[in-house]
Amino acid sequence: MKSFNIAVLPGDGIGTEITPPAVELVKEAARQCCVSLNFEILEAGAQLYLDTGEGFPEENFEYAANADAIYLAAMGLPDIRYPDGTEVGPQHDLRRRLNLYAGVRPCRTMPNLPLPLVDQRSKDLDFVIVRESTEGIFAEPRSHQLDTEEAAHNLIRVTKETSTKLFDFSFRLAQRRKLLGKPGLVTCSDKANVLSSQFFFRNVYYQVAKKYPDIVAEHQYVDATALDLVRCPWRYDVIPTENQFGDILSDIAAALMGGMGMSSSGEIGDNNAVFQPCHGSAPDIMGQGKANPTGMILSGAIMLDYLGDKFESPELIKASQLLESAVSSAYRHGNLQPYELGGTSGTFAISDAVGKQLTR
Ligand code: ATP
């Protein structure tokens, strides 16, 4: 039996509640496909910083960096801050230190949910935003040498190396999705008409596109993407974009799925990858059993697919598909309405329904 090591970071708030059932479901999906996953639970987060003065102990970071994948729930609590006033969020250090440039944010709607758009085509969405996660406007988030008492600046950085990797990743993703019947379309979402760094980004995009003649490459200004994500989101397949644009567009995508708790992600680099739901620690609902584990479970499915692709293991790709189908079937047959959509299905009800579909 093939075996992989997964570093698990439950973190803070609802992160500690959604992690145990999600880990069990990922483990079960892998077991059914004859793959063994070893999960190592590691401490990190804002509460740990408050208790010990350290948000992410170096030995835990080292373990995570050497694992085959990192499964992270949520970190940060609004009242726990560094001396400079910013929130304690060791997950950002992880992204930066491991150079996780491709932020994969799938938008896949689940059946039977009261979703915000009325058009029936919005009930069956399946596209992926690929957010560049190490550069752009977030490259230099804290102060700049030009800063004075009167003005503050941030620097946008876009490099050819990272942009090339981002677009290669996006075109490869479109190719893999095309094999599963998707249209094979990549839409670069940028602001090339206003920012020279975005004009540069677009030029790199079309250079990379030449390597993938089987995939249709188009571009769009980011404001038009925001419009179309509400007007006709079914038109998309894979959307690579700058860091902050991706941050905002993926929240629109989360709304199309019904809420933050539905939204999954993978942060992928050349040697490491972190899989986590897109929401935060949600302290307002912690300890009440109301947290929606769907995004965490689906992030586990992306992790299985990543491992399967990276280690050429069709068993793991099968396990990913099994888990994703179990989530979809749970929503189709399980009468689930998460709290954040106005229902009463909490962490247990949702993970239990997915488990039942998985072991049927
Ligand atoms: P951050 O500031 O890091 O984004 P946050 O938890 O304050 O973290 P969001 O994750 O954006 O912010 O969540 C906003 C609100 O949405 C939460 O306060 C909570 O009420 C709700 N929410 C988020 N995730 C979930 C979830 N998994 N299940 C149920 N409700 C959620």
Tab-separated table of N, CA, C and O and ligand atoms in Angstrom, residues 14 260-261 279-282 284-285 290-292 340, ligand 1:
chain	number	residue	atom	x	y	z
A	14	ILE	N	-13.016	27.797	14.733
A	14	ILE	CA	-13.711	26.638	14.158
A	14	ILE	C	-12.755	25.681	13.456
A	14	ILE	O	-13.132	24.548	13.144
A	260	MET	N	-18.799	31.262	2.694
A	260	MET	CA	-17.376	30.966	2.898
A	260	MET	C	-17.145	29.502	3.275
A	260	MET	O	-16.139	28.911	2.902
A	261	GLY	N	-18.058	28.918	4.012
A	261	GLY	CA	-17.881	27.541	4.478
A	261	GLY	C	-17.923	26.508	3.360
A	261	GLY	O	-17.530	25.351	3.548
A	279	HIS	N	-12.326	30.188	4.375
A	279	HIS	CA	-12.808	31.031	5.479
A	279	HIS	C	-11.767	31.155	6.585
A	279	HIS	O	-10.759	30.437	6.607
A	280	GLY	N	-12.049	32.065	7.535
A	280	GLY	CA	-11.178	32.247	8.685
A	280	GLY	C	-11.654	31.415	9.866
A	280	GLY	O	-12.402	30.435	9.688
A	281	SER	N	-11.251	31.829	11.057
A	281	SER	CA	-11.516	31.020	12.254
A	281	SER	C	-12.924	31.241	12.806
A	281	SER	O	-13.335	30.542	13.737
A	282	ALA	N	-13.662	32.208	12.251
A	282	ALA	CA	-15.065	32.492	12.604
A	282	ALA	C	-15.338	32.417	14.108
A	282	ALA	O	-16.150	31.605	14.557
A	284	ASP	N	-17.116	34.080	15.964
A	284	ASP	CA	-18.522	34.318	16.342
A	284	ASP	C	-19.340	33.033	16.478
A	284	ASP	O	-20.350	33.007	17.179
A	285	ILE	N	-18.922	31.952	15.800
A	285	ILE	CA	-19.714	30.714	15.887
A	285	ILE	C	-18.925	29.565	16.523
A	285	ILE	O	-19.407	28.435	16.572
A	290	LYS	N	-21.757	24.800	14.794
A	290	LYS	CA	-22.436	25.337	13.607
A	290	LYS	C	-21.526	25.440	12.383
A	290	LYS	O	-21.990	25.751	11.294
A	291	ALA	N	-20.234	25.217	12.579
A	291	ALA	CA	-19.289	25.433	11.469
A	291	ALA	C	-19.537	24.452	10.330
A	291	ALA	O	-19.717	23.247	10.545
A	292	ASN	N	-19.522	24.977	9.130
A	292	ASN	CA	-19.706	24.159	7.934
A	292	ASN	C	-18.351	23.550	7.541
A	292	ASN	O	-17.423	24.283	7.211
A	340	GLU	N	-24.886	28.828	7.714
A	340	GLU	CA	-24.593	30.099	7.043
A	340	GLU	C	-25.544	30.366	5.875
A	340	GLU	O	-25.619	31.481	5.367
B	1	ATP	P1	-10.813	36.261	8.380
B	1	ATP	O1	-10.829	37.625	8.971
B	1	ATP	O2	-9.525	35.546	8.553
B	1	ATP	O3	-11.313	36.172	6.971
B	1	ATP	P2	-13.283	35.502	9.742
B	1	ATP	O4	-13.651	34.191	10.297
B	1	ATP	O5	-13.501	36.673	10.595
B	1	ATP	O6	-11.787	35.366	9.264
B	1	ATP	P3	-14.616	34.864	7.314
B	1	ATP	O7	-13.950	33.580	7.266
B	1	ATP	O8	-14.624	35.696	6.119
B	1	ATP	O9	-14.059	35.794	8.422
B	1	ATP	O10	-16.086	34.560	7.809
B	1	ATP	C1	-17.020	35.570	7.999
B	1	ATP	C2	-18.185	34.968	8.712
B	1	ATP	O11	-18.768	33.926	7.934
B	1	ATP	C3	-17.800	34.274	10.018
B	1	ATP	O12	-17.711	35.195	11.049
B	1	ATP	C4	-18.910	33.253	10.194
B	1	ATP	O13	-20.056	33.846	10.734
B	1	ATP	C5	-19.188	32.854	8.749
B	1	ATP	N1	-18.422	31.650	8.408
B	1	ATP	C6	-17.165	31.578	7.918
B	1	ATP	N2	-16.788	30.313	7.752
B	1	ATP	C7	-17.828	29.553	8.128
B	1	ATP	C8	-18.051	28.139	8.212
B	1	ATP	N3	-17.124	27.239	7.851
B	1	ATP	N4	-19.241	27.726	8.670
B	1	ATP	C9	-20.189	28.592	9.032
B	1	ATP	N5	-20.042	29.917	8.990
B	1	ATP	C10	-18.873	30.404	8.561
